[in-house]
CSV table of C-alpha atoms in Angstrom, one decimal:
chain,number,residue,atom,x,y,z
A,1,MET,CA,-0.8,11.3,-1.0
A,2,VAL,CA,-0.3,7.5,-1.0
A,3,LEU,CA,-3.3,6.3,0.8
A,4,ALA,CA,-5.3,3.2,-0.1
A,5,ALA,CA,-6.5,0.0,1.5
A,6,LEU,CA,-6.0,1.3,5.0
A,7,LEU,CA,-5.1,-1.4,7.5
A,8,LEU,CA,-5.7,-0.8,11.2
A,9,ALA,CA,-3.4,-2.5,13.6
A,10,SER,CA,-4.4,-3.1,17.2
A,11,GLY,CA,-4.7,0.2,19.1
A,12,CYS,CA,-2.1,1.8,21.3
A,13,THR,CA,-4.4,1.2,24.3
A,14,THR,CA,-5.9,-2.2,25.1
A,15,PRO,CA,-9.7,-2.3,25.8
A,16,PRO,CA,-11.1,-4.5,28.6
A,17,VAL,CA,-10.8,-8.1,27.6
A,18,THR,CA,-13.5,-10.7,28.2
A,19,ASP,CA,-12.8,-14.1,29.8
A,20,GLU,CA,-12.7,-15.8,26.4
A,21,ASP,CA,-9.8,-18.1,25.6
A,22,PRO,CA,-7.6,-16.2,23.1
A,23,GLY,CA,-5.9,-19.5,22.2
A,24,ALA,CA,-9.1,-21.1,20.8
A,25,ARG,CA,-9.8,-20.7,17.0
A,26,ILE,CA,-13.1,-19.3,15.8
A,27,PRO,CA,-13.9,-20.4,12.2
A,28,PRO,CA,-14.0,-17.7,9.5
A,29,ALA,CA,-17.8,-18.2,8.9
A,30,ALA,CA,-18.5,-17.4,12.6
A,31,LEU,CA,-16.2,-14.4,12.4
A,32,LEU,CA,-18.3,-13.0,9.6
A,33,GLN,CA,-21.5,-13.8,11.4
A,34,ALA,CA,-20.1,-11.6,14.2
A,35,ARG,CA,-22.7,-12.5,16.8
A,36,VAL,CA,-20.8,-10.9,19.6
A,37,LEU,CA,-20.7,-7.5,17.8
A,38,ALA,CA,-24.3,-7.2,16.5
A,39,ASN,CA,-27.5,-9.1,16.7
A,40,GLN,CA,-28.4,-8.0,13.2
A,41,ALA,CA,-26.4,-6.3,10.6
A,42,ALA,CA,-28.2,-6.2,7.2
A,43,PRO,CA,-25.9,-6.8,4.2
A,44,LEU,CA,-25.0,-3.8,2.1
A,45,PRO,CA,-26.8,-3.6,-1.3
A,46,ASP,CA,-24.7,-4.1,-4.4
A,47,ASP,CA,-23.3,-0.9,-5.7
A,48,ASP,CA,-21.2,0.2,-8.7
A,49,PHE,CA,-18.5,2.5,-7.4
A,50,LEU,CA,-17.3,2.9,-11.0
A,51,ALA,CA,-20.6,4.1,-12.4
A,52,THR,CA,-20.5,7.2,-14.5
A,53,ASP,CA,-23.3,9.9,-14.7
A,54,GLU,CA,-24.3,12.3,-17.4
A,55,ALA,CA,-21.8,15.0,-16.3
A,56,MET,CA,-18.9,12.5,-16.5
A,57,ARG,CA,-20.0,11.3,-19.9
A,58,ARG,CA,-20.4,14.8,-21.1
A,59,PHE,CA,-16.9,15.6,-19.8
A,60,VAL,CA,-15.4,12.8,-21.8
A,61,ALA,CA,-17.3,13.7,-24.9
A,62,GLU,CA,-16.0,17.3,-24.7
A,63,HIS,CA,-12.4,16.5,-24.1
A,64,VAL,CA,-11.7,13.2,-25.9
A,65,SER,CA,-11.9,12.6,-29.6
A,66,PRO,CA,-13.8,9.3,-30.1
A,67,HIS,CA,-12.1,8.4,-33.4
A,68,ALA,CA,-8.6,9.2,-32.3
A,69,SER,CA,-6.1,6.4,-31.5
A,70,ALA,CA,-6.0,5.0,-28.0
A,71,ALA,CA,-2.7,6.7,-27.3
A,72,VAL,CA,-4.1,10.1,-28.3
A,73,ARG,CA,-7.3,9.6,-26.3
A,74,LEU,CA,-5.2,8.8,-23.3
A,75,ARG,CA,-3.2,12.0,-23.7
A,76,GLN,CA,-6.4,14.0,-24.1
A,77,LEU,CA,-8.0,12.5,-21.0
A,78,LEU,CA,-4.8,13.0,-19.0
A,79,ALA,CA,-4.7,16.7,-20.0
A,80,ALA,CA,-8.4,17.1,-19.1
A,81,VAL,CA,-8.0,15.5,-15.7
A,82,MET,CA,-4.5,16.3,-14.6
A,83,GLY,CA,-3.3,19.1,-16.8
A,84,GLU,CA,-3.4,22.8,-16.2
A,85,GLY,CA,-7.0,23.9,-16.2
A,86,GLY,CA,-8.1,20.3,-15.8
A,87,VAL,CA,-10.5,18.8,-13.3
A,88,GLY,CA,-8.3,19.9,-10.5
A,89,VAL,CA,-8.7,17.0,-8.1
A,90,ALA,CA,-7.2,17.7,-4.7
A,91,TYR,CA,-6.0,15.1,-2.2
A,92,GLY,CA,-8.5,14.2,0.5
A,93,ALA,CA,-8.5,11.5,3.2
A,94,GLN,CA,-12.0,10.2,2.6
A,95,THR,CA,-12.9,7.4,0.2
A,96,TYR,CA,-15.4,8.2,-2.5
A,97,SER,CA,-16.9,6.4,-5.5
A,98,ALA,CA,-15.8,7.5,-9.0
A,99,ALA,CA,-18.7,9.8,-9.4
A,100,GLU,CA,-18.4,11.4,-5.9
A,101,ALA,CA,-14.7,12.0,-6.5
A,102,PHE,CA,-15.4,13.7,-9.9
A,103,HIS,CA,-18.0,16.0,-8.4
A,104,ARG,CA,-16.3,16.8,-5.1
A,105,ARG,CA,-12.9,17.3,-6.9
A,106,GLU,CA,-11.4,15.5,-4.0
A,107,ALA,CA,-10.0,12.0,-3.7
A,108,ASN,CA,-7.5,9.7,-2.0
A,109,CYS,CA,-5.5,7.5,-4.4
A,110,LEU,CA,-8.2,4.8,-4.4
A,111,SER,CA,-10.9,7.3,-5.2
A,112,PHE,CA,-8.8,9.0,-7.9
A,113,THR,CA,-8.0,5.7,-9.4
A,114,ALA,CA,-11.7,4.7,-9.5
A,115,MET,CA,-12.6,8.0,-11.1
A,116,PHE,CA,-9.9,7.7,-13.8
A,117,VAL,CA,-10.7,4.1,-14.6
A,118,ALA,CA,-14.3,5.0,-15.0
A,119,LEU,CA,-13.6,8.0,-17.3
A,120,ALA,CA,-11.0,6.1,-19.3
A,121,ARG,CA,-13.4,3.2,-20.0
A,122,GLU,CA,-16.0,5.8,-21.0
A,123,ALA,CA,-13.4,7.0,-23.5
A,124,GLY,CA,-13.1,3.5,-24.8
A,125,LEU,CA,-9.7,2.8,-23.2
A,126,ASP,CA,-8.5,-0.5,-21.8
A,127,ALA,CA,-8.0,0.6,-18.2
A,128,GLN,CA,-7.8,-1.4,-15.0
A,129,PHE,CA,-6.7,-1.2,-11.4
A,130,GLN,CA,-3.3,-2.3,-10.2
A,131,GLU,CA,-1.9,-2.8,-6.8
A,132,VAL,CA,1.6,-1.3,-6.2
A,133,ASP,CA,3.9,-2.6,-3.5
A,134,ILE,CA,5.3,0.7,-2.1
A,135,PRO,CA,7.8,0.5,0.7
A,136,PRO,CA,6.1,0.0,4.1
A,137,GLU,CA,4.8,3.2,5.5
A,138,TRP,CA,3.1,3.4,8.9
A,139,THR,CA,1.3,6.4,10.2
A,140,ARG,CA,-0.6,7.3,13.3
A,141,SER,CA,-4.3,7.8,13.1
A,142,GLY,CA,-6.1,8.5,16.4
A,143,ASP,CA,-5.4,5.6,18.8
A,144,SER,CA,-4.3,3.3,16.0
A,145,PHE,CA,-1.4,2.7,13.6
A,146,VAL,CA,-2.2,2.5,9.9
A,147,LEU,CA,-0.2,0.8,7.2
A,148,ASN,CA,-0.6,2.7,3.9
A,149,ARG,CA,-1.0,0.7,0.7
A,150,HIS,CA,-1.4,1.9,-2.9
A,151,VAL,CA,-3.3,1.4,-6.1
A,152,ASP,CA,-3.1,3.2,-9.4
A,153,VAL,CA,-4.3,2.8,-13.1
A,154,LEU,CA,-2.8,0.6,-15.8
A,155,VAL,CA,-3.8,1.6,-19.3
A,156,ARG,CA,-3.0,-0.4,-22.5
A,157,ASP,CA,-3.0,2.3,-25.2
A,158,SER,CA,-1.5,0.1,-28.0
A,159,PRO,CA,-0.5,-3.5,-28.5
A,160,GLY,CA,2.2,-4.4,-26.1
A,161,HIS,CA,2.4,-0.9,-24.7
A,162,GLU,CA,1.2,0.1,-21.2
A,163,ARG,CA,1.0,3.4,-19.4
A,164,VAL,CA,0.7,4.0,-15.6
A,165,VAL,CA,-1.5,6.8,-14.3
A,166,ASP,CA,-0.8,7.6,-10.7
A,167,PHE,CA,-2.2,10.2,-8.4
A,168,ASP,CA,1.3,10.5,-6.8
A,169,ILE,CA,3.3,10.1,-10.0
A,170,GLU,CA,6.3,12.0,-8.6
A,171,ASP,CA,7.0,9.1,-6.2
A,172,PHE,CA,6.1,6.3,-8.6
A,173,ARG,CA,9.0,4.0,-9.4
A,174,SER,CA,9.0,1.3,-12.1
A,175,SER,CA,11.0,-0.9,-9.7
A,176,TYR,CA,8.0,-1.3,-7.4
A,177,ASP,CA,6.3,-4.7,-7.8
A,178,ARG,CA,2.8,-4.2,-9.2
A,179,ARG,CA,0.0,-6.4,-10.5
A,180,PRO,CA,-3.3,-5.7,-12.2
A,181,ILE,CA,-6.4,-6.7,-10.2
A,182,ALA,CA,-10.0,-7.4,-11.1
A,183,ASP,CA,-12.7,-4.9,-10.4
A,184,ARG,CA,-14.1,-7.1,-7.6
A,185,ARG,CA,-10.8,-6.8,-5.7
A,186,ALA,CA,-10.8,-3.0,-6.3
A,187,LEU,CA,-14.3,-3.0,-4.8
A,188,ALA,CA,-12.9,-4.9,-1.8
A,189,HIS,CA,-10.4,-2.1,-1.3
A,190,TYR,CA,-13.2,0.4,-1.5
A,191,HIS,CA,-15.4,-1.3,1.1
A,192,ASN,CA,-12.4,-2.0,3.3
A,193,ASN,CA,-11.5,1.8,3.3
A,194,LEU,CA,-15.1,2.7,4.1
A,195,GLY,CA,-15.1,0.1,6.9
A,196,VAL,CA,-11.9,1.7,8.4
A,197,GLU,CA,-13.5,5.1,8.2
A,198,ARG,CA,-16.7,3.9,10.0
A,199,MET,CA,-14.6,2.1,12.6
A,200,GLN,CA,-12.6,5.2,13.4
A,201,GLN,CA,-16.0,7.0,13.8
A,202,GLY,CA,-17.1,4.4,16.3
A,203,ALA,CA,-19.9,3.0,14.0
A,204,THR,CA,-19.3,-0.7,14.7
A,205,VAL,CA,-22.2,-2.1,12.8
A,206,ASP,CA,-21.6,0.0,9.7
A,207,ALA,CA,-17.9,-1.0,9.8
A,208,LEU,CA,-18.8,-4.6,10.1
A,209,ARG,CA,-21.1,-4.4,7.1
A,210,HIS,CA,-18.3,-2.9,4.9
A,211,PHE,CA,-15.7,-5.4,6.0
A,212,ARG,CA,-18.2,-8.2,5.2
A,213,LYS,CA,-18.8,-6.7,1.8
A,214,ALA,CA,-15.1,-6.5,1.1
A,215,ILE,CA,-14.6,-10.1,2.0
A,216,GLU,CA,-17.7,-11.1,0.0
A,217,GLU,CA,-16.0,-9.6,-3.1
A,218,ASP,CA,-12.6,-11.3,-2.4
A,219,GLU,CA,-12.4,-13.9,0.4
A,220,SER,CA,-8.6,-13.8,0.2
A,221,PHE,CA,-8.5,-10.0,0.8
A,222,THR,CA,-6.4,-9.9,4.0
A,223,PRO,CA,-6.8,-6.2,4.8
A,224,ALA,CA,-10.5,-6.6,5.5
A,225,TRP,CA,-9.9,-9.7,7.7
A,226,ALA,CA,-7.2,-7.8,9.6
A,227,ASN,CA,-9.5,-4.9,10.1
A,228,LEU,CA,-12.3,-7.2,11.2
A,229,GLY,CA,-9.9,-8.4,13.9
A,230,SER,CA,-9.3,-4.8,14.9
A,231,LEU,CA,-13.0,-4.2,15.2
A,232,TYR,CA,-13.3,-7.2,17.5
A,233,HIS,CA,-10.3,-5.9,19.5
A,234,ARG,CA,-11.9,-2.5,20.0
A,235,ALA,CA,-15.0,-4.2,21.4
A,236,GLY,CA,-12.9,-6.2,23.9
A,237,HIS,CA,-13.3,-9.7,22.3
A,238,ALA,CA,-9.7,-11.0,22.3
A,239,GLN,CA,-10.6,-14.5,21.1
A,240,TRP,CA,-12.4,-13.2,18.1
A,241,ALA,CA,-9.7,-10.7,17.2
A,242,VAL,CA,-6.9,-13.2,17.5
A,243,SER,CA,-8.9,-15.7,15.4
A,244,ALA,CA,-9.3,-13.1,12.6
A,245,TRP,CA,-5.6,-12.2,12.7
A,246,ARG,CA,-4.6,-15.8,12.7
A,247,HIS,CA,-6.9,-16.4,9.7
A,248,VAL,CA,-5.0,-13.6,7.9
A,249,LEU,CA,-1.7,-15.4,8.5
A,250,ASP,CA,-3.3,-18.6,7.1
A,251,ILE,CA,-3.8,-16.7,3.9
A,252,SER,CA,-0.6,-14.6,4.0
A,253,PRO,CA,2.0,-15.8,6.6
A,254,GLY,CA,4.0,-12.6,6.5
A,255,GLU,CA,1.2,-10.0,6.7
A,256,PRO,CA,2.7,-7.3,9.0
A,257,VAL,CA,-0.6,-6.0,10.4
A,258,ALA,CA,-1.7,-9.4,11.7
A,259,LEU,CA,1.7,-10.2,13.1
A,260,SER,CA,2.0,-6.8,14.9
A,261,SER,CA,-1.5,-7.1,16.2
A,262,LEU,CA,-1.0,-10.6,17.6
A,263,GLU,CA,2.3,-9.6,19.2
A,264,ARG,CA,0.7,-6.6,21.0
A,265,THR,CA,-2.5,-8.5,22.0
A,266,TYR,CA,-0.7,-11.5,23.5
A,267,ARG,CA,1.7,-9.2,25.4
A,268,ALA,CA,-1.3,-7.3,26.8
A,269,LEU,CA,-2.9,-10.6,27.8
A,270,GLY,CA,0.1,-11.6,29.8
A,271,ARG,CA,1.4,-14.2,27.3
A,272,PRO,CA,5.0,-13.1,26.7
A,273,ASP,CA,5.9,-16.5,25.2
A,274,LEU,CA,3.4,-16.1,22.4
A,275,ALA,CA,4.2,-12.4,22.0
A,276,ASP,CA,7.9,-13.1,21.7
A,277,GLU,CA,7.1,-15.8,19.0
A,278,TYR,CA,5.3,-13.2,16.9
A,279,ARG,CA,7.9,-10.6,17.6
A,280,SER,CA,10.5,-13.0,16.1
A,281,ARG,CA,8.3,-13.5,13.0
A,282,ILE,CA,7.9,-9.7,12.6
A,283,GLU,CA,11.7,-9.3,12.7
A,284,ARG,CA,12.3,-12.1,10.2
A,285,HIS,CA,9.6,-10.5,7.9
A,286,ARG,CA,11.2,-7.1,8.2
A,287,LEU,CA,14.7,-8.3,7.5
A,288,GLY,CA,13.4,-10.0,4.4
A,289,ASN,CA,12.1,-6.7,3.0
A,290,PRO,CA,14.7,-4.9,0.9
A,291,TYR,CA,13.1,-1.5,1.7
A,292,PHE,CA,13.3,-2.1,5.4
A,293,ARG,CA,17.0,-3.1,4.9
A,294,TYR,CA,17.5,0.2,3.1
A,295,ILE,CA,16.1,2.1,6.1
A,296,LEU,CA,18.5,0.2,8.4
A,297,ALA,CA,21.3,1.0,5.9
A,298,ARG,CA,20.6,4.7,6.0
A,299,GLN,CA,20.6,4.7,9.8
A,300,ALA,CA,23.9,2.8,9.8
A,301,PHE,CA,25.4,5.2,7.2
A,302,SER,CA,24.4,8.2,9.3
A,303,GLN,CA,26.2,6.6,12.3
A,304,GLN,CA,29.3,6.0,10.1
A,305,ASP,CA,28.9,2.2,10.4
A,306,TYR,CA,29.6,1.5,6.8
A,307,ASP,CA,30.2,-2.2,7.2
A,308,THR,CA,26.6,-2.7,8.5
A,309,ALA,CA,25.2,-0.4,5.8
A,310,ILE,CA,27.0,-2.4,3.1
A,311,GLY,CA,25.7,-5.6,4.5
A,312,HIS,CA,22.1,-4.4,4.4
A,313,LEU,CA,22.5,-2.9,1.0
A,314,ARG,CA,24.0,-5.9,-0.6
A,315,TYR,CA,20.9,-7.9,0.4
A,316,ALA,CA,18.6,-5.1,-0.8
A,317,THR,CA,20.3,-4.8,-4.2
A,318,ARG,CA,20.1,-8.6,-4.7
A,319,GLU,CA,16.4,-8.5,-4.0
A,320,LYS,CA,15.7,-5.2,-6.0
A,321,PRO,CA,18.5,-4.8,-8.5
A,322,ALA,CA,16.6,-2.0,-10.3
A,323,GLU,CA,16.4,0.4,-7.3
A,324,GLU,CA,18.8,3.2,-8.0
A,325,ARG,CA,18.6,4.4,-4.4
A,326,PHE,CA,20.0,1.2,-3.1
A,327,ALA,CA,22.9,1.3,-5.6
A,328,ALA,CA,23.6,4.9,-4.9
A,329,LEU,CA,23.9,4.4,-1.1
A,330,LEU,CA,25.9,1.3,-1.6
A,331,GLY,CA,28.3,3.3,-3.8
A,332,LEU,CA,28.6,6.0,-1.1
A,333,SER,CA,29.1,3.4,1.6
A,334,TYR,CA,32.0,1.9,-0.3
A,335,LEU,CA,33.4,5.4,-0.9
A,336,ARG,CA,33.4,6.2,2.8
A,337,ARG,CA,35.1,2.9,3.4
A,338,GLY,CA,37.8,3.8,0.9
A,339,GLU,CA,37.0,1.2,-1.7
A,340,THR,CA,37.1,3.4,-4.8
A,341,ALA,CA,36.6,0.8,-7.5
A,342,ALA,CA,33.5,-0.6,-5.8
A,343,ALA,CA,32.2,2.9,-5.2
A,344,GLU,CA,32.6,3.8,-8.9
A,345,ARG,CA,30.9,0.6,-10.0
A,346,TRP,CA,27.8,1.2,-7.8
A,347,LEU,CA,27.5,4.9,-8.5
A,348,ALA,CA,27.7,4.2,-12.2
A,349,ARG,CA,25.0,1.6,-11.8
A,350,ALA,CA,22.8,4.1,-9.9
A,351,ALA,CA,23.3,6.6,-12.8
A,352,ARG,CA,22.2,4.0,-15.4
A,353,LEU,CA,19.1,3.1,-13.3
A,354,SER,CA,18.0,6.6,-12.5
A,355,GLY,CA,15.1,7.9,-14.5
A,356,ASP,CA,15.6,11.4,-13.1
A,357,GLU,CA,17.9,13.6,-15.2
A,358,SER,CA,19.0,15.7,-12.2
A,359,LEU,CA,19.9,12.6,-10.2
A,360,ARG,CA,21.7,11.1,-13.1
A,361,ALA,CA,23.7,14.3,-13.5
A,362,GLY,CA,24.5,14.3,-9.8
A,363,TYR,CA,25.8,10.7,-9.9
A,364,ALA,CA,27.9,11.5,-13.0
A,365,ASP,CA,29.4,14.6,-11.2
A,366,LYS,CA,30.2,12.5,-8.2
A,367,LEU,CA,31.9,9.9,-10.4
A,368,ASP,CA,33.9,12.5,-12.2
A,369,ARG,CA,35.2,14.0,-9.0
A,370,LEU,CA,35.9,10.6,-7.6
A,371,ARG,CA,38.0,9.7,-10.6
A,372,ALA,CA,39.8,13.0,-10.5
A,373,ASN,CA,40.5,13.4,-6.8
A,374,GLY,CA,40.0,9.9,-5.3
A,375,PRO,CA,37.8,9.1,-2.2
A,376,GLY,CA,36.3,12.0,-0.2
């Protein structure tokens, strides 16, 4: 259910390429003008994707006590939206405004977040969007690869106290990096999602309008620039696509979608030297990601290569010391290598870090058996 700010990498197939020079840079203003895509693309009107209607206001009035404390109002709203007999919002792939999600009873995580923020503010709560750095997760969508990103809700229900409301709360971890964002950046996410959906439908002009609107809301919003590059790529304009992706790297040098797209495009254009350069940058970026190191460690562990697993996990635990999964696998890796003291230390740390009682009990049981019987 973790879907937000969809990023489209270059497609698995390469469309015909014009005789443009993919090494030349096209400035960002010209990229937004997009003369090679459309002679005219009227700007989108301003919209309020957080607007509430009469039905939403009545819903809040019926379920939330206006004079209760913020903490009580939040509990009441959570029960009304997510509790048994509540709104009953089901996961859906499409992106909707807050009001559309409320009435359709269907939302992806961005739409659910918008709906909850709107309802919470109607209830007088201090609610805002926040971006969450979940582990990288790529999925296939048609002829493209999509990198899933995530947003949720941050509510301050008393001085110095914050609560997180997440559509996929079962997978939420406090160890994930997260940061509150302004409504304009949330609106950029919204139009970027809509742009991807229009692009996948083949509606080039509509997709362009949404990507432009996203960038208008936040010029540093790299997902929209990356997707604009994909739009050019689909139309066969290599120079324009490459320029958009290189602009993404000007803003965020490690952006994985731009790096992957440039590597694939240069390889398809017969420039293995440049493709290899971006492949090296991709590998350096991945190896700097503790969650990618954890994936490599799991692969090594399954192959009984415990030395390699431990190497990856020691890096991962330095970068993310609060991730119990990293500590647990490191403890098991030491255990398989016969280093009992190190295994006990890391499994005990995993137990302390775990917020899941069943996991904590499992780690404690493993420790008890380890201390009683030795490695095994």
